Each structure stands twice: as C-alpha cells, then as structure tokens.
XYZ file of C-alpha atoms in Angstrom:
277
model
C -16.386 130.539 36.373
C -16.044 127.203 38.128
C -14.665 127.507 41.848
C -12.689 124.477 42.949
C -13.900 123.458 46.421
C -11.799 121.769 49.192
C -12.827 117.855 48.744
C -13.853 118.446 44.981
C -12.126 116.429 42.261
C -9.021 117.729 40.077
C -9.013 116.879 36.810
C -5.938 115.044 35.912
C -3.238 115.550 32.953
C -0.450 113.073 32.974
C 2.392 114.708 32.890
C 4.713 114.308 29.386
C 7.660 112.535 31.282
C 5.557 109.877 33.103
C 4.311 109.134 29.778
C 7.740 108.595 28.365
C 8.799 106.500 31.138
C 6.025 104.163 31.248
C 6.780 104.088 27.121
C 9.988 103.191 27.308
C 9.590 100.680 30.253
C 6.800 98.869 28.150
C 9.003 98.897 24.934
C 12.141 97.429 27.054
C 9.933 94.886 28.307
C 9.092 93.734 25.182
C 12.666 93.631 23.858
C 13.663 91.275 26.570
C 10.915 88.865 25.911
C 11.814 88.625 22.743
C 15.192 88.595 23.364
C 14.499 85.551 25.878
C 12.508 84.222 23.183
C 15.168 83.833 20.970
C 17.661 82.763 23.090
C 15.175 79.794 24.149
C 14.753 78.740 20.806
C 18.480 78.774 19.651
C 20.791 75.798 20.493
C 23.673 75.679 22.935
C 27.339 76.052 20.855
C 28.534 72.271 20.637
C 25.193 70.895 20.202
C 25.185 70.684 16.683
C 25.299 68.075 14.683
C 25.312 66.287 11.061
C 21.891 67.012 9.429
C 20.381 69.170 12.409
C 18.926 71.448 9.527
C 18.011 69.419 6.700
C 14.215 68.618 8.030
C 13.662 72.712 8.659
C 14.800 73.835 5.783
C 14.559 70.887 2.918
C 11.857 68.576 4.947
C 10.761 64.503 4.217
C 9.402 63.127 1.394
C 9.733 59.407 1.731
C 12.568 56.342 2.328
C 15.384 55.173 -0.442
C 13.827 53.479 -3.250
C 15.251 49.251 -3.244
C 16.844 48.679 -6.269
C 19.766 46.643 -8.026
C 22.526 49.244 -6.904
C 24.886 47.723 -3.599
C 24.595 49.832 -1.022
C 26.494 49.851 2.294
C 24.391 50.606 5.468
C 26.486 53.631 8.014
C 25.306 55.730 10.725
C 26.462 59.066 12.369
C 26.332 59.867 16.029
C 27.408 62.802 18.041
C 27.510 63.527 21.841
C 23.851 63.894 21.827
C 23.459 59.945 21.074
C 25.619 59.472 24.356
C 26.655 55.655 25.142
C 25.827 54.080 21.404
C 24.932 49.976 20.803
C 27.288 49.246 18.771
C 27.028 45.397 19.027
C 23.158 46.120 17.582
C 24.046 48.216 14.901
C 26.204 45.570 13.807
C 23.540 42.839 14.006
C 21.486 44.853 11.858
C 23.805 45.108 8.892
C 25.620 48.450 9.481
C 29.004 48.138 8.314
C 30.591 51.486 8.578
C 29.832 55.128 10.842
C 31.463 58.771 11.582
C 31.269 60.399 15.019
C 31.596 64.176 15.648
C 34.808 64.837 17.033
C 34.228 68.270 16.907
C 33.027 71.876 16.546
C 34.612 75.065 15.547
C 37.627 75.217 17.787
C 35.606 75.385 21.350
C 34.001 71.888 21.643
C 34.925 68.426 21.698
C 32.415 65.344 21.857
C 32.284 63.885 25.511
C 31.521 60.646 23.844
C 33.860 60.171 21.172
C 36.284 57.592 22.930
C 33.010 55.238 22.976
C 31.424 56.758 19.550
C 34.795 55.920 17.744
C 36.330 53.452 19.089
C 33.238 50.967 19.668
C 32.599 50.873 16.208
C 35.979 49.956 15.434
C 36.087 47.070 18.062
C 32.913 45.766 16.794
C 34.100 45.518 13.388
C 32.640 48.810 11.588
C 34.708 51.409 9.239
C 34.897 54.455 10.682
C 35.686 58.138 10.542
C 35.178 61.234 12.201
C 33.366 64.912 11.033
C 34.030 68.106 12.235
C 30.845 70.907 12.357
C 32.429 73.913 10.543
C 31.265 77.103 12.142
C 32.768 79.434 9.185
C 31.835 82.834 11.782
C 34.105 82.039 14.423
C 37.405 80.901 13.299
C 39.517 80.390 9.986
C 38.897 77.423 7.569
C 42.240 76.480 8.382
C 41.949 77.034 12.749
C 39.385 74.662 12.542
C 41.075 72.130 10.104
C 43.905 72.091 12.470
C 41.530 71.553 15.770
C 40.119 69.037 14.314
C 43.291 66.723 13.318
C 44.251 67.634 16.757
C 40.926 65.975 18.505
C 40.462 62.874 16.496
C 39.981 63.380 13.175
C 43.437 62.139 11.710
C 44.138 59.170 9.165
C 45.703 56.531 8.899
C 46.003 53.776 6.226
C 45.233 50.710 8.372
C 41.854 49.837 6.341
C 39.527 50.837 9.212
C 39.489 54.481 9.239
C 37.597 56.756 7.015
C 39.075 60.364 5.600
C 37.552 62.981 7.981
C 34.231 65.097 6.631
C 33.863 68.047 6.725
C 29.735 69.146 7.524
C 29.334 72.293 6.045
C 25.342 73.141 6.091
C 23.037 75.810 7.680
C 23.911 77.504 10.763
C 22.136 76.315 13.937
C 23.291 79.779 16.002
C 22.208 82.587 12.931
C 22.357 83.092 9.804
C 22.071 80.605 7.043
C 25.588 81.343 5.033
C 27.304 82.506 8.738
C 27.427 85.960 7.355
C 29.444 84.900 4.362
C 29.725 85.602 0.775
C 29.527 83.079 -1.324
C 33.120 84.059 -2.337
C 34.534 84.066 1.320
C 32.520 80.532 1.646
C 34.384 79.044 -1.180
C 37.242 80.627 0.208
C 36.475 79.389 3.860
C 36.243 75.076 2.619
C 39.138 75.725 0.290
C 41.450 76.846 3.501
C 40.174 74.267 5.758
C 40.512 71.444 2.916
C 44.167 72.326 2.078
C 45.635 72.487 5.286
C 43.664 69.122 6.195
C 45.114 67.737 3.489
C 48.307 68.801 4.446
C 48.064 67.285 7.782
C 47.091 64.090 6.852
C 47.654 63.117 3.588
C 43.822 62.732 2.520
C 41.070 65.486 0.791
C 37.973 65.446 3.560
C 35.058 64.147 2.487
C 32.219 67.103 2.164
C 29.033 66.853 3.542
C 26.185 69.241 2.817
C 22.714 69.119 1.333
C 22.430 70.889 -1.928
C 20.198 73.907 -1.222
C 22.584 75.153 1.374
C 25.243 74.450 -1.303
C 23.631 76.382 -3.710
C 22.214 79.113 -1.549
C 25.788 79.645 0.352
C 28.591 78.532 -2.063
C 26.821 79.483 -5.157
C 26.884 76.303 -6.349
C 30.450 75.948 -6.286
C 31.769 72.852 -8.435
C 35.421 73.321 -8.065
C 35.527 70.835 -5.262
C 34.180 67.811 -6.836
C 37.664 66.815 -8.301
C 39.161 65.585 -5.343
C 36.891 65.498 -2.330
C 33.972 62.606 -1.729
C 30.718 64.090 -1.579
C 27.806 63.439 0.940
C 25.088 64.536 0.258
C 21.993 65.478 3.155
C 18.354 64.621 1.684
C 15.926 62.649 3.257
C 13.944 61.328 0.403
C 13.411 58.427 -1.961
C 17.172 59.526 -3.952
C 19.541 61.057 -3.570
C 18.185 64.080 -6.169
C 20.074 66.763 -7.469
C 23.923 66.700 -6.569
C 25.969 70.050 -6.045
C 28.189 71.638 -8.999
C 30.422 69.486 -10.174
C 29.856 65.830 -8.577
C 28.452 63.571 -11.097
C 28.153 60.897 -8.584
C 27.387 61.019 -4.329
C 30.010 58.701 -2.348
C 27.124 58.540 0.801
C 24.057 59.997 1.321
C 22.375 60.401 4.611
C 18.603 59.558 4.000
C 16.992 59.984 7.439
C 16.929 61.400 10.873
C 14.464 58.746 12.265
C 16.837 55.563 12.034
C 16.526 52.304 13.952
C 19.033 52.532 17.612
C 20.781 56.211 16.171
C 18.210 58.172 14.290
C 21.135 59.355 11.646
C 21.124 56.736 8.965
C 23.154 56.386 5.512
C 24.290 54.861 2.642
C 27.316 54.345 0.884
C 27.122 53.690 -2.934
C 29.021 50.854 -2.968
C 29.767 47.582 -1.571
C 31.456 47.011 1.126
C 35.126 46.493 -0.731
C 34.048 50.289 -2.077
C 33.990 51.210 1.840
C 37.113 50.207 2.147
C 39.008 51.439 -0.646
C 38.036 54.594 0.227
C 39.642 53.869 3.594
C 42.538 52.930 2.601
C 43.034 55.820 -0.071
C-alpha cells in the first residue's frame, strides 16, 4: 500500500466545476471576438450609399463599350464624397448628378446643401436618392422622410424625380429579412405615397441580381417608374422583369473626381424631359 509522506507529491484531479468554468470562460471569449469581429467589419447606419454592394456581390468586368447610342455623362455622391468639384465635373462633360439626401428615417447627408445645390449652380440636372432600409421602417415612413429632407420635385427643368436605391443590405441580410412578397409590397408603399407627395413615380435603382434574388423578379413596376440599373461592365446586361429599356445605368465605382459614374441613355434634351415630367 503506498503511504503518503509529509513533503511527497499529491496527485492532482481537477475538480468537475473548475473545468466548467474555465469551459465556459474560453467559449465566451470566443463569442466576443467574434462578435467584435463582426461589428468591425459592418458599416456605421448612414454610411451607405448608391452601389456600395454591387462590386461584392456582382464584381467588374470591364468599361461601357463606345458606340453610336447618345449618352449623357452623371455622377452620384453621398456624404462620404464630402465638399464635391463641381466646377470640374462640369469641365469634363458631366451634365447631370443625384446626391443622397437620405437613409431610412434616422440619417440625413451632412453635405447635401453643397452636393445639391452646387450642381445646380454650376449648370448640372439634378436629383436626389434615398437608401431604403426595408427592416426598419414602412415603405411609406421612409417615402415621407425623404420628401421631407430634400427629395421633392418641382417642374422648373433642373430637378430630377427622386430614386429610390433599393439593393443589398450593408447592416445584414441580403433581402432585409423580407419575402419577396413583403419586398414588392415594401417599393409599392413607398412609391405610392411618393407619388402622392409630389406628383412624380421615383426612379428605381437596383442591380438585377438583388432584383431577382429579393423581389423575385418583380416586373410590375416597369410601367411607370425609370429604371437604373447597377452593373459595372461593358452594358448594361440583363434588365429586371418588365423594363425593356434602362433610363441610366451606373457603370463604375472608380470614376474620375467622384468614383460613382453614369450614364443616361439619351441626350441631353432626354435629361431634361425627364425633368420636367
């Protein structure tokens, strides 16, 4: 029989609740690190803007093809551009541009007094887009915000219908936790009651796989409302359900002075007809 001896060693068992603690403590470390991880890798609410997800999810494959079709040179800025040259957008050919006055029914761009209102003194056609965030508030809440913080209409020749950008979710998931259904249903509320407000249908933007993927390819909007498409490729490729035709297509993120670069398909006197309704 073996006699344990004052200075001899123990043998040791950890006990079953030490070994639980130290369990959980590791697993709750690892939960916050990747909860930390997450949070560093998705954006601020606000800092959205048109296009932020077309190179993740639908990439580059090359520049607009030059061909016989007039097309009108536009850009789109938001509050990350800041302070924005007009005067040298101007010199090199752009003739018309939409700011982002807004997101959901929490933010409002900083810049949009200089955004919208230097392209207009410079000469330029513009408008204004709102960032739909269909998981916050009603299609129709955010219609409503969004007359009330600059994107209203009027017919004096210089001002653009507002669009509505309507593409993948910056802060989760793709579709915002939507059915295609309650999508449909979502652009349909926030169209009408913009269109009650001012008179005009919104222009949509959106790049087709989202479309597809979150509206299923819903084409009952084509009828009224100017599409513009997302795709940042040699054409414009396949359009959405129901649109035979793109009003403006937003071919790159890597523009000269604002990286957001577009075209409409038309000439200028195309630009503004559609200002003027």
């Amino acid at each position: 029989m073996t006699v344990l001896r004052p200075g001899s060693p123990r043998s040791f068992r950890p006990r079953p609740l030490a070994v639980l603690v130290t369990a959980l403590l590791t697993a709750l470390s690892l939960a916050l690190s990747l909860t930390s991880a997450r949070a560093a890798t998705t954006p601020s609410r606000g800092s959205a803007f048109m296009g932020m997800g077309v190179l993740a999810h639908d990439g580059r494959d090359g520049t607009p093809n030059t061909g016989d079709v007039t097309q009108t040179e536009g850009v789109d800025v938001s509050g990350h551009q800041g302070n924005v040259a007009w005067s040298t957008l101007w010199g090199s050919g752009v003739r018309w541009a939409y700011t982002k006055a807004t997101e959901g029914t929490y933010y409002t761009n900083p810049y949009f007094a200089q955004q919208y209102n230097g392209s207009y003194n410079v000469g330029m056609i513009r408008g204004s887009y709102h960032f739909a965030t269909p998981d916050t508030t009603s299609g129709a809440t955010q219609a409503n915000y969004f007359v009330d913080h600059g994107g209203g209409w009027s017919r004096d020749g210089k001002t653009l219908p507002g669009a509505l950008d309507i593409e993948w979710n910056p802060y989760g998931a793709a579709c915002y936790g939507r059915t295609a259904s309650q999508m449909v249903g979502w652009i349909a509320d926030f169209i009408n009651t913009y269109k009650a407000r001012t008179g005009r249908y919104p222009v949509i933007y959106t790049a087709t796989s989202w479309w597809t993927q979150c509206t299923g390819n819903y084409g009952g909007f084509a009828a009224n409302d100017p599409l513009w498409i997302a795709r940042y490729d040699s054409s414009p490729g396949t359009l959405p359900a129901g649109w035979s035709f793109h009003t403006m297509w937003q071919y790159t993120s890597s523009g000269p002075t604002v990286g957001d670069h577009d075209k409409f398909n038309g000439a200028l006197d195309r630009v503004q007809a559609l200002a003027n309704g």
